[in-house]
Amino acid sequence: MGLAEHTDPGFIISLIQDMDGGLQILTHQGQWINVHIPPNAILIQLGDQLEVLTNGKYKSHIHRVLVGKYKARRISIGTLHGPSIDKLVAPALEFVDDTHPLAYHGMTYSDALEANNRYEIEVQSCIEQLRIPSL
Ligand SMILES: O=C(O)CCC(=O)C(=O)O
Ligand SMILES: [Fe+2]
């Protein structure tokens, strides 16, 4: 295992890699699918704060990395693009209405990173704590 399943913090995450393979995304149907990033391409992923801001319209997907035989030489650079560290991120009013009730608590980006254990990537993100159970 290269990286246990997790979601990423931030609005968007850019990912560049020196080789194809390893990254897997969990589909809504619960199946792991392999992600193929073409050479010289940048993969853009969606992060937890975008899911909260859009009240769940855009999802921060669960992903993991399996390295197998490539363990020694796989290079992957992920960059988090998020709000200002002290910004409170809560669902924007445009995404909340009668058919889409408020689904997340707000939290500052700083507190969210802290709840994620800040520098540890192999932990579940705090997005589960932010979800408001539907009635
Ligand atoms: O190495 C990868 O393919 C993904 C890395 C990742 O998920 C992360 O850094 O959060
Ligand atoms: Fe990740």
mmCIF file of N, CA and C and ligand atoms in Angstrom:
data_model
loop_
_atom_site.group_PDB
_atom_site.id
_atom_site.type_symbol
_atom_site.label_atom_id
_atom_site.label_comp_id
_atom_site.label_asym_id
_atom_site.label_seq_id
_atom_site.Cartn_x
_atom_site.Cartn_y
_atom_site.Cartn_z
ATOM 1 N N MET A 1 0.846 -1.202 0.000
ATOM 2 C CA MET A 1 0.000 0.000 0.000
ATOM 3 C C MET A 1 0.876 1.245 0.000
ATOM 4 N N GLY A 2 0.583 2.200 -0.873
ATOM 5 C CA GLY A 2 1.342 3.438 -0.899
ATOM 6 C C GLY A 2 0.738 4.489 -0.001
ATOM 7 N N LEU A 3 -0.576 4.622 -0.052
ATOM 8 C CA LEU A 3 -1.266 5.630 0.741
ATOM 9 C C LEU A 3 -2.672 5.099 1.011
ATOM 10 N N ALA A 4 -3.043 5.070 2.290
ATOM 11 C CA ALA A 4 -4.367 4.547 2.655
ATOM 12 C C ALA A 4 -5.468 5.455 2.110
ATOM 13 N N GLU A 5 -6.678 4.931 2.066
ATOM 14 C CA GLU A 5 -7.778 5.715 1.486
ATOM 15 C C GLU A 5 -8.030 6.985 2.293
ATOM 16 N N HIS A 6 -8.299 8.057 1.571
ATOM 17 C CA HIS A 6 -8.493 9.358 2.222
ATOM 18 C C HIS A 6 -9.126 10.319 1.219
ATOM 19 N N THR A 7 -9.574 11.473 1.726
ATOM 20 C CA THR A 7 -9.902 12.587 0.847
ATOM 21 C C THR A 7 -8.883 13.678 1.142
ATOM 22 N N ASP A 8 -8.761 14.620 0.233
ATOM 23 C CA ASP A 8 -7.756 15.678 0.413
ATOM 24 C C ASP A 8 -8.427 16.956 0.896
ATOM 25 N N PRO A 9 -7.728 17.723 1.724
ATOM 26 C CA PRO A 9 -8.250 19.042 2.094
ATOM 27 C C PRO A 9 -8.032 20.040 0.961
ATOM 28 N N GLY A 10 -8.691 21.188 1.054
ATOM 29 C CA GLY A 10 -8.485 22.253 0.070
ATOM 30 C C GLY A 10 -9.628 22.347 -0.917
ATOM 31 N N PHE A 11 -9.521 23.289 -1.854
ATOM 32 C CA PHE A 11 -10.519 23.430 -2.914
ATOM 33 C C PHE A 11 -10.191 22.469 -4.063
ATOM 34 N N ILE A 12 -9.020 22.652 -4.635
ATOM 35 C CA ILE A 12 -8.588 21.714 -5.677
ATOM 36 C C ILE A 12 -7.155 21.265 -5.374
ATOM 37 N N ILE A 13 -6.811 20.098 -5.913
ATOM 38 C CA ILE A 13 -5.486 19.527 -5.698
ATOM 39 C C ILE A 13 -4.919 19.200 -7.065
ATOM 40 N N SER A 14 -3.734 19.703 -7.363
ATOM 41 C CA SER A 14 -3.104 19.354 -8.637
ATOM 42 C C SER A 14 -2.079 18.253 -8.376
ATOM 43 N N LEU A 15 -2.018 17.311 -9.301
ATOM 44 C CA LEU A 15 -1.165 16.141 -9.110
ATOM 45 C C LEU A 15 -0.357 15.890 -10.380
ATOM 46 N N ILE A 16 0.956 15.840 -10.231
ATOM 47 C CA ILE A 16 1.809 15.440 -11.355
ATOM 48 C C ILE A 16 2.633 14.232 -10.916
ATOM 49 N N GLN A 17 2.882 13.334 -11.852
ATOM 50 C CA GLN A 17 3.582 12.089 -11.526
ATOM 51 C C GLN A 17 4.584 11.741 -12.611
ATOM 52 N N ASP A 18 5.602 10.979 -12.217
ATOM 53 C CA ASP A 18 6.628 10.618 -13.201
ATOM 54 C C ASP A 18 6.288 9.325 -13.927
ATOM 55 N N MET A 19 5.177 8.712 -13.561
ATOM 56 C CA MET A 19 4.791 7.466 -14.236
ATOM 57 C C MET A 19 3.295 7.256 -14.078
ATOM 58 N N ASP A 20 2.757 6.397 -14.927
ATOM 59 C CA ASP A 20 1.329 6.122 -14.887
ATOM 60 C C ASP A 20 1.068 4.973 -13.911
ATOM 61 N N GLY A 21 0.072 5.129 -13.078
ATOM 62 C CA GLY A 21 -0.349 3.998 -12.253
ATOM 63 C C GLY A 21 -0.212 4.220 -10.768
ATOM 64 N N GLY A 22 -1.018 3.492 -10.028
ATOM 65 C CA GLY A 22 -0.948 3.529 -8.575
ATOM 66 C C GLY A 22 -2.158 4.171 -7.926
ATOM 67 N N LEU A 23 -2.610 5.291 -8.508
ATOM 68 C CA LEU A 23 -3.728 6.012 -7.902
ATOM 69 C C LEU A 23 -5.055 5.315 -8.238
ATOM 70 N N GLN A 24 -5.894 5.148 -7.215
ATOM 71 C CA GLN A 24 -7.225 4.568 -7.420
ATOM 72 C C GLN A 24 -8.274 5.463 -6.762
ATOM 73 N N ILE A 25 -9.420 5.564 -7.411
ATOM 74 C CA ILE A 25 -10.535 6.371 -6.899
ATOM 75 C C ILE A 25 -11.718 5.451 -6.615
ATOM 76 N N LEU A 26 -12.401 5.703 -5.492
ATOM 77 C CA LEU A 26 -13.585 4.917 -5.136
ATOM 78 C C LEU A 26 -14.810 5.537 -5.800
ATOM 79 N N THR A 27 -15.509 4.742 -6.590
ATOM 80 C CA THR A 27 -16.705 5.263 -7.269
ATOM 81 C C THR A 27 -17.886 5.314 -6.304
ATOM 82 N N HIS A 28 -18.951 5.993 -6.724
ATOM 83 C CA HIS A 28 -20.159 6.040 -5.897
ATOM 84 C C HIS A 28 -20.738 4.638 -5.713
ATOM 85 N N GLN A 29 -20.424 3.734 -6.637
ATOM 86 C CA GLN A 29 -20.929 2.355 -6.524
ATOM 87 C C GLN A 29 -20.030 1.499 -5.627
ATOM 88 N N GLY A 30 -18.971 2.098 -5.076
ATOM 89 C CA GLY A 30 -18.118 1.371 -4.134
ATOM 90 C C GLY A 30 -17.030 0.537 -4.786
ATOM 91 N N GLN A 31 -16.690 0.867 -6.049
ATOM 92 C CA GLN A 31 -15.622 0.108 -6.713
ATOM 93 C C GLN A 31 -14.383 0.975 -6.888
ATOM 94 N N TRP A 32 -13.218 0.359 -6.692
ATOM 95 C CA TRP A 32 -11.958 1.083 -6.901
ATOM 96 C C TRP A 32 -11.620 1.052 -8.383
ATOM 97 N N ILE A 33 -11.364 2.222 -8.970
ATOM 98 C CA ILE A 33 -10.964 2.248 -10.380
ATOM 99 C C ILE A 33 -9.573 2.877 -10.489
ATOM 100 N N ASN A 34 -8.788 2.357 -11.424
ATOM 101 C CA ASN A 34 -7.435 2.883 -11.642
ATOM 102 C C ASN A 34 -7.505 4.206 -12.384
ATOM 103 N N VAL A 35 -6.683 5.154 -11.960
ATOM 104 C CA VAL A 35 -6.624 6.457 -12.630
ATOM 105 C C VAL A 35 -5.391 6.459 -13.529
ATOM 106 N N HIS A 36 -5.591 6.803 -14.784
ATOM 107 C CA HIS A 36 -4.463 6.885 -15.712
ATOM 108 C C HIS A 36 -4.234 8.340 -16.071
ATOM 109 N N ILE A 37 -3.083 8.843 -15.708
ATOM 110 C CA ILE A 37 -2.746 10.226 -16.007
ATOM 111 C C ILE A 37 -1.790 10.206 -17.204
ATOM 112 N N PRO A 38 -2.188 10.810 -18.332
ATOM 113 C CA PRO A 38 -1.309 10.803 -19.503
ATOM 114 C C PRO A 38 0.019 11.507 -19.189
ATOM 115 N N PRO A 39 1.087 11.178 -19.914
ATOM 116 C CA PRO A 39 2.384 11.821 -19.679
ATOM 117 C C PRO A 39 2.260 13.336 -19.786
ATOM 118 N N ASN A 40 2.941 14.040 -18.921
ATOM 119 C CA ASN A 40 2.985 15.515 -18.902
ATOM 120 C C ASN A 40 1.646 16.172 -18.584
ATOM 121 N N ALA A 41 0.692 15.393 -18.112
ATOM 122 C CA ALA A 41 -0.610 15.977 -17.757
ATOM 123 C C ALA A 41 -0.658 16.305 -16.266
ATOM 124 N N ILE A 42 -1.548 17.197 -15.918
ATOM 125 C CA ILE A 42 -1.793 17.523 -14.508
ATOM 126 C C ILE A 42 -3.200 17.062 -14.178
ATOM 127 N N LEU A 43 -3.317 16.219 -13.153
ATOM 128 C CA LEU A 43 -4.651 15.781 -12.722
ATOM 129 C C LEU A 43 -5.162 16.777 -11.686
ATOM 130 N N ILE A 44 -6.390 17.236 -11.873
ATOM 131 C CA ILE A 44 -7.006 18.129 -10.893
ATOM 132 C C ILE A 44 -8.054 17.341 -10.107
ATOM 133 N N GLN A 45 -7.875 17.287 -8.797
ATOM 134 C CA GLN A 45 -8.844 16.615 -7.934
ATOM 135 C C GLN A 45 -9.602 17.672 -7.119
ATOM 136 N N LEU A 46 -10.770 17.288 -6.632
ATOM 137 C CA LEU A 46 -11.567 18.204 -5.812
ATOM 138 C C LEU A 46 -11.365 17.870 -4.340
ATOM 139 N N GLY A 47 -11.285 18.915 -3.508
ATOM 140 C CA GLY A 47 -10.993 18.701 -2.095
ATOM 141 C C GLY A 47 -12.175 18.957 -1.170
ATOM 142 N N ASP A 48 -11.954 18.693 0.109
ATOM 143 C CA ASP A 48 -13.016 18.770 1.126
ATOM 144 C C ASP A 48 -13.685 20.139 1.179
ATOM 145 N N GLN A 49 -12.900 21.216 1.112
ATOM 146 C CA GLN A 49 -13.494 22.550 1.277
ATOM 147 C C GLN A 49 -14.397 22.891 0.093
ATOM 148 N N LEU A 50 -14.109 22.331 -1.098
ATOM 149 C CA LEU A 50 -15.008 22.563 -2.235
ATOM 150 C C LEU A 50 -16.330 21.818 -2.015
ATOM 151 N N GLU A 51 -16.243 20.613 -1.446
ATOM 152 C CA GLU A 51 -17.470 19.858 -1.144
ATOM 153 C C GLU A 51 -18.331 20.621 -0.137
ATOM 154 N N VAL A 52 -17.693 21.176 0.893
ATOM 155 C CA VAL A 52 -18.444 21.926 1.904
ATOM 156 C C VAL A 52 -19.031 23.196 1.284
ATOM 157 N N LEU A 53 -18.194 23.950 0.563
ATOM 158 C CA LEU A 53 -18.635 25.223 -0.036
ATOM 159 C C LEU A 53 -19.828 25.030 -0.968
ATOM 160 N N THR A 54 -19.829 23.918 -1.714
ATOM 161 C CA THR A 54 -20.915 23.676 -2.673
ATOM 162 C C THR A 54 -22.038 22.838 -2.053
ATOM 163 N N ASN A 55 -22.003 22.685 -0.723
ATOM 164 C CA ASN A 55 -23.035 21.936 -0.003
ATOM 165 C C ASN A 55 -23.192 20.508 -0.562
ATOM 166 N N GLY A 56 -22.070 19.933 -1.006
ATOM 167 C CA GLY A 56 -22.073 18.547 -1.461
ATOM 168 C C GLY A 56 -22.334 18.358 -2.939
ATOM 169 N N LYS A 57 -22.511 19.474 -3.690
ATOM 170 C CA LYS A 57 -22.744 19.315 -5.138
ATOM 171 C C LYS A 57 -21.514 18.716 -5.809
ATOM 172 N N TYR A 58 -20.335 19.217 -5.460
ATOM 173 C CA TYR A 58 -19.076 18.652 -5.963
ATOM 174 C C TYR A 58 -18.423 17.880 -4.842
ATOM 175 N N LYS A 59 -18.086 16.621 -5.100
ATOM 176 C CA LYS A 59 -17.604 15.728 -4.046
ATOM 177 C C LYS A 59 -16.080 15.632 -4.007
ATOM 178 N N SER A 60 -15.583 15.594 -2.789
ATOM 179 C CA SER A 60 -14.173 15.318 -2.537
ATOM 180 C C SER A 60 -14.056 13.796 -2.507
ATOM 181 N N HIS A 61 -13.582 13.192 -3.581
ATOM 182 C CA HIS A 61 -13.670 11.733 -3.688
ATOM 183 C C HIS A 61 -12.607 11.016 -2.855
ATOM 184 N N ILE A 62 -12.985 9.838 -2.404
ATOM 185 C CA ILE A 62 -12.035 8.991 -1.657
ATOM 186 C C ILE A 62 -11.072 8.356 -2.652
ATOM 187 N N HIS A 63 -9.785 8.402 -2.340
ATOM 188 C CA HIS A 63 -8.786 7.784 -3.209
ATOM 189 C C HIS A 63 -7.685 7.146 -2.373
ATOM 190 N N ARG A 64 -6.868 6.340 -3.011
ATOM 191 C CA ARG A 64 -5.753 5.672 -2.325
ATOM 192 C C ARG A 64 -4.660 5.430 -3.353
ATOM 193 N N VAL A 65 -3.510 4.999 -2.873
ATOM 194 C CA VAL A 65 -2.397 4.708 -3.794
ATOM 195 C C VAL A 65 -1.872 3.304 -3.501
ATOM 196 N N LEU A 66 -1.815 2.488 -4.541
ATOM 197 C CA LEU A 66 -1.197 1.165 -4.450
ATOM 198 C C LEU A 66 0.105 1.236 -5.237
ATOM 199 N N VAL A 67 1.209 0.939 -4.600
ATOM 200 C CA VAL A 67 2.473 1.094 -5.329
ATOM 201 C C VAL A 67 3.037 -0.217 -5.866
ATOM 202 N N GLY A 68 2.820 -1.310 -5.158
ATOM 203 C CA GLY A 68 3.302 -2.613 -5.628
ATOM 204 C C GLY A 68 4.769 -2.598 -5.988
ATOM 205 N N LYS A 69 5.076 -3.085 -7.178
ATOM 206 C CA LYS A 69 6.485 -3.245 -7.569
ATOM 207 C C LYS A 69 7.174 -1.916 -7.880
ATOM 208 N N TYR A 70 6.406 -0.827 -8.002
ATOM 209 C CA TYR A 70 7.016 0.460 -8.354
ATOM 210 C C TYR A 70 7.472 1.250 -7.138
ATOM 211 N N LYS A 71 7.331 0.665 -5.953
ATOM 212 C CA LYS A 71 7.537 1.361 -4.687
ATOM 213 C C LYS A 71 8.774 2.277 -4.674
ATOM 214 N N ALA A 72 9.883 1.777 -5.164
ATOM 215 C CA ALA A 72 11.142 2.506 -5.010
ATOM 216 C C ALA A 72 11.238 3.737 -5.899
ATOM 217 N N ARG A 73 10.489 3.802 -7.002
ATOM 218 C CA ARG A 73 10.796 4.864 -7.953
ATOM 219 C C ARG A 73 9.601 5.718 -8.390
ATOM 220 N N ARG A 74 8.504 5.588 -7.709
ATOM 221 C CA ARG A 74 7.333 6.384 -8.088
ATOM 222 C C ARG A 74 7.419 7.768 -7.448
ATOM 223 N N ILE A 75 7.361 8.820 -8.278
ATOM 224 C CA ILE A 75 7.390 10.186 -7.753
ATOM 225 C C ILE A 75 6.059 10.843 -8.073
ATOM 226 N N SER A 76 5.426 11.411 -7.054
ATOM 227 C CA SER A 76 4.117 12.028 -7.225
ATOM 228 C C SER A 76 4.102 13.326 -6.418
ATOM 229 N N ILE A 77 3.733 14.420 -7.064
ATOM 230 C CA ILE A 77 3.727 15.723 -6.372
ATOM 231 C C ILE A 77 2.312 16.277 -6.376
ATOM 232 N N GLY A 78 1.728 16.317 -5.188
ATOM 233 C CA GLY A 78 0.385 16.869 -5.041
ATOM 234 C C GLY A 78 0.479 18.246 -4.403
ATOM 235 N N THR A 79 -0.266 19.202 -4.936
ATOM 236 C CA THR A 79 -0.272 20.560 -4.374
ATOM 237 C C THR A 79 -1.697 20.936 -4.006
ATOM 238 N N LEU A 80 -1.874 21.320 -2.747
ATOM 239 C CA LEU A 80 -3.205 21.712 -2.280
ATOM 240 C C LEU A 80 -3.434 23.186 -2.588
ATOM 241 N N HIS A 81 -4.590 23.499 -3.145
ATOM 242 C CA HIS A 81 -4.958 24.896 -3.379
ATOM 243 C C HIS A 81 -6.210 25.149 -2.534
ATOM 244 N N GLY A 82 -6.054 25.921 -1.492
ATOM 245 C CA GLY A 82 -7.164 26.132 -0.569
ATOM 246 C C GLY A 82 -7.407 27.596 -0.306
ATOM 247 N N PRO A 83 -8.337 27.883 0.594
ATOM 248 C CA PRO A 83 -8.622 29.277 0.955
ATOM 249 C C PRO A 83 -7.540 29.800 1.901
ATOM 250 N N SER A 84 -7.665 31.083 2.291
ATOM 251 C CA SER A 84 -6.784 31.613 3.327
ATOM 252 C C SER A 84 -6.948 30.759 4.570
ATOM 253 N N ILE A 85 -5.873 30.627 5.297
ATOM 254 C CA ILE A 85 -5.838 29.673 6.405
ATOM 255 C C ILE A 85 -6.911 29.942 7.463
ATOM 256 N N ASP A 86 -7.268 31.217 7.671
ATOM 257 C CA ASP A 86 -8.235 31.541 8.721
ATOM 258 C C ASP A 86 -9.657 31.728 8.183
ATOM 259 N N LYS A 87 -9.876 31.383 6.927
ATOM 260 C CA LYS A 87 -11.199 31.551 6.314
ATOM 261 C C LYS A 87 -12.183 30.507 6.838
ATOM 262 N N LEU A 88 -13.370 30.955 7.204
ATOM 263 C CA LEU A 88 -14.428 30.016 7.569
ATOM 264 C C LEU A 88 -15.039 29.483 6.276
ATOM 265 N N VAL A 89 -15.028 28.181 6.116
ATOM 266 C CA VAL A 89 -15.616 27.585 4.910
ATOM 267 C C VAL A 89 -16.916 26.889 5.304
ATOM 268 N N ALA A 90 -18.020 27.382 4.758
ATOM 269 C CA ALA A 90 -19.349 26.827 5.026
ATOM 270 C C ALA A 90 -20.094 26.811 3.694
ATOM 271 N N PRO A 91 -21.193 26.057 3.596
ATOM 272 C CA PRO A 91 -21.941 26.033 2.330
ATOM 273 C C PRO A 91 -22.372 27.439 1.901
ATOM 274 N N ALA A 92 -22.130 27.778 0.628
ATOM 275 C CA ALA A 92 -22.547 29.071 0.096
ATOM 276 C C ALA A 92 -24.066 29.052 -0.079
ATOM 277 N N LEU A 93 -24.695 30.192 0.157
ATOM 278 C CA LEU A 93 -26.164 30.269 0.108
ATOM 279 C C LEU A 93 -26.723 29.809 -1.231
ATOM 280 N N GLU A 94 -25.964 30.047 -2.311
ATOM 281 C CA GLU A 94 -26.420 29.652 -3.657
ATOM 282 C C GLU A 94 -26.667 28.145 -3.767
ATOM 283 N N PHE A 95 -26.041 27.370 -2.870
ATOM 284 C CA PHE A 95 -26.160 25.911 -2.963
ATOM 285 C C PHE A 95 -27.136 25.335 -1.941
ATOM 286 N N VAL A 96 -27.797 26.213 -1.202
ATOM 287 C CA VAL A 96 -28.732 25.742 -0.159
ATOM 288 C C VAL A 96 -30.143 26.200 -0.518
ATOM 289 N N ASP A 97 -31.066 25.254 -0.621
ATOM 290 C CA ASP A 97 -32.478 25.607 -0.825
ATOM 291 C C ASP A 97 -33.340 24.461 -0.288
ATOM 292 N N ASP A 98 -34.628 24.512 -0.564
ATOM 293 C CA ASP A 98 -35.524 23.501 0.012
ATOM 294 C C ASP A 98 -35.157 22.081 -0.398
ATOM 295 N N THR A 99 -34.716 21.928 -1.645
ATOM 296 C CA THR A 99 -34.361 20.565 -2.075
ATOM 297 C C THR A 99 -32.920 20.200 -1.721
ATOM 298 N N HIS A 100 -32.131 21.198 -1.350
ATOM 299 C CA HIS A 100 -30.739 20.943 -0.945
ATOM 300 C C HIS A 100 -30.493 21.604 0.414
ATOM 301 N N PRO A 101 -31.023 21.008 1.491
ATOM 302 C CA PRO A 101 -30.853 21.621 2.814
ATOM 303 C C PRO A 101 -29.379 21.637 3.236
ATOM 304 N N LEU A 102 -29.104 22.534 4.186
ATOM 305 C CA LEU A 102 -27.736 22.667 4.676
ATOM 306 C C LEU A 102 -27.191 21.299 5.092
ATOM 307 N N ALA A 103 -26.072 20.874 4.498
ATOM 308 C CA ALA A 103 -25.582 19.514 4.730
ATOM 309 C C ALA A 103 -24.242 19.466 5.465
ATOM 310 N N TYR A 104 -23.637 20.643 5.719
ATOM 311 C CA TYR A 104 -22.307 20.661 6.357
ATOM 312 C C TYR A 104 -22.220 21.791 7.379
ATOM 313 N N HIS A 105 -21.492 21.534 8.439
ATOM 314 C CA HIS A 105 -21.125 22.594 9.369
ATOM 315 C C HIS A 105 -19.958 23.373 8.759
ATOM 316 N N GLY A 106 -19.841 24.633 9.137
ATOM 317 C CA GLY A 106 -18.688 25.408 8.705
ATOM 318 C C GLY A 106 -17.500 25.161 9.620
ATOM 319 N N MET A 107 -16.306 25.370 9.101
ATOM 320 C CA MET A 107 -15.084 25.234 9.900
ATOM 321 C C MET A 107 -14.007 26.064 9.222
ATOM 322 N N THR A 108 -13.132 26.688 9.995
ATOM 323 C CA THR A 108 -12.044 27.412 9.323
ATOM 324 C C THR A 108 -11.119 26.388 8.660
ATOM 325 N N TYR A 109 -10.440 26.849 7.636
ATOM 326 C CA TYR A 109 -9.517 25.951 6.935
ATOM 327 C C TYR A 109 -8.434 25.486 7.905
ATOM 328 N N SER A 110 -7.999 26.380 8.750
ATOM 329 C CA SER A 110 -6.977 26.050 9.740
ATOM 330 C C SER A 110 -7.455 24.922 10.670
ATOM 331 N N ASP A 111 -8.682 25.056 11.189
ATOM 332 C CA ASP A 111 -9.214 24.018 12.085
ATOM 333 C C ASP A 111 -9.404 22.698 11.335
ATOM 334 N N ALA A 112 -9.803 22.810 10.071
ATOM 335 C CA ALA A 112 -10.001 21.580 9.285
ATOM 336 C C ALA A 112 -8.664 20.851 9.099
ATOM 337 N N LEU A 113 -7.616 21.612 8.810
ATOM 338 C CA LEU A 113 -6.297 20.985 8.644
ATOM 339 C C LEU A 113 -5.832 20.381 9.970
ATOM 340 N N GLU A 114 -6.114 21.097 11.052
ATOM 341 C CA GLU A 114 -5.742 20.602 12.384
ATOM 342 C C GLU A 114 -6.479 19.292 12.671
ATOM 343 N N ALA A 115 -7.780 19.271 12.363
ATOM 344 C CA ALA A 115 -8.581 18.061 12.600
ATOM 345 C C ALA A 115 -8.108 16.903 11.731
ATOM 346 N N ASN A 116 -7.505 17.233 10.589
ATOM 347 C CA ASN A 116 -6.963 16.186 9.699
ATOM 348 C C ASN A 116 -5.604 15.705 10.180
ATOM 349 N N ASN A 117 -5.116 16.295 11.255
ATOM 350 C CA ASN A 117 -3.784 15.991 11.770
ATOM 351 C C ASN A 117 -2.699 16.753 11.007
ATOM 352 N N ARG A 118 -3.101 17.755 10.313
ATOM 353 C CA ARG A 118 -2.263 18.724 9.587
ATOM 354 C C ARG A 118 -1.248 18.121 8.615
ATOM 355 N N TYR A 119 -0.188 17.523 9.112
ATOM 356 C CA TYR A 119 0.853 17.073 8.192
ATOM 357 C C TYR A 119 0.801 15.571 7.911
ATOM 358 N N GLU A 120 -0.165 14.891 8.496
ATOM 359 C CA GLU A 120 -0.292 13.456 8.265
ATOM 360 C C GLU A 120 -1.315 13.246 7.168
ATOM 361 N N ILE A 121 -0.916 12.674 6.067
ATOM 362 C CA ILE A 121 -1.879 12.479 4.988
ATOM 363 C C ILE A 121 -2.650 11.172 5.182
ATOM 364 N N GLU A 122 -2.064 10.207 5.938
ATOM 365 C CA GLU A 122 -2.699 8.896 6.046
ATOM 366 C C GLU A 122 -3.725 8.853 7.180
ATOM 367 N N VAL A 123 -4.582 9.855 7.220
ATOM 368 C CA VAL A 123 -5.662 9.853 8.205
ATOM 369 C C VAL A 123 -6.936 10.219 7.464
ATOM 370 N N GLN A 124 -8.058 9.811 8.012
ATOM 371 C CA GLN A 124 -9.324 10.218 7.421
ATOM 372 C C GLN A 124 -9.460 11.726 7.545
ATOM 373 N N SER A 125 -9.945 12.373 6.549
ATOM 374 C CA SER A 125 -10.120 13.815 6.642
ATOM 375 C C SER A 125 -11.288 14.096 7.587
ATOM 376 N N CYS A 126 -11.428 15.353 7.975
ATOM 377 C CA CYS A 126 -12.454 15.700 8.962
ATOM 378 C C CYS A 126 -13.814 15.903 8.320
ATOM 379 N N ILE A 127 -13.948 15.625 7.030
ATOM 380 C CA ILE A 127 -15.211 15.960 6.370
ATOM 381 C C ILE A 127 -16.391 15.201 6.978
ATOM 382 N N GLU A 128 -16.131 14.004 7.507
ATOM 383 C CA GLU A 128 -17.219 13.250 8.156
ATOM 384 C C GLU A 128 -17.780 14.019 9.351
ATOM 385 N N GLN A 129 -16.910 14.723 10.063
ATOM 386 C CA GLN A 129 -17.362 15.499 11.235
ATOM 387 C C GLN A 129 -18.226 16.681 10.814
ATOM 388 N N LEU A 130 -18.012 17.169 9.599
ATOM 389 C CA LEU A 130 -18.729 18.356 9.144
ATOM 390 C C LEU A 130 -20.101 18.028 8.578
ATOM 391 N N ARG A 131 -20.294 16.769 8.157
ATOM 392 C CA ARG A 131 -21.570 16.408 7.523
ATOM 393 C C ARG A 131 -22.715 16.463 8.526
ATOM 394 N N ILE A 132 -23.800 17.113 8.144
ATOM 395 C CA ILE A 132 -25.010 17.156 8.964
ATOM 396 C C ILE A 132 -25.913 16.026 8.475
ATOM 397 N N PRO A 133 -26.245 15.071 9.338
ATOM 398 C CA PRO A 133 -27.081 13.952 8.877
ATOM 399 C C PRO A 133 -28.414 14.467 8.338
ATOM 400 N N SER A 134 -28.867 13.905 7.220
ATOM 401 C CA SER A 134 -30.151 14.354 6.665
ATOM 402 C C SER A 134 -31.285 13.754 7.488
ATOM 403 N N LEU A 135 -32.391 14.476 7.533
ATOM 404 C CA LEU A 135 -33.526 14.037 8.370
ATOM 405 C C LEU A 135 -34.262 12.882 7.726
HETATM 406 O O1 LIG B 1 0.388 9.766 -5.377
HETATM 407 C C1 LIG B 1 -0.773 9.847 -5.767
HETATM 408 O O2 LIG B 1 -1.157 9.349 -6.827
HETATM 409 C C2 LIG B 1 -1.796 10.549 -4.927
HETATM 410 C C3 LIG B 1 -1.242 11.151 -3.674
HETATM 411 C C4 LIG B 1 -2.315 11.631 -2.760
HETATM 412 O O3 LIG B 1 -3.401 11.135 -2.757
HETATM 413 C C5 LIG B 1 -2.050 12.736 -1.857
HETATM 414 O O4 LIG B 1 -0.915 13.216 -1.807
HETATM 415 O O5 LIG B 1 -2.993 13.172 -1.184
HETATM 416 FE FE FE B 2 -4.775 12.436 -1.718
#
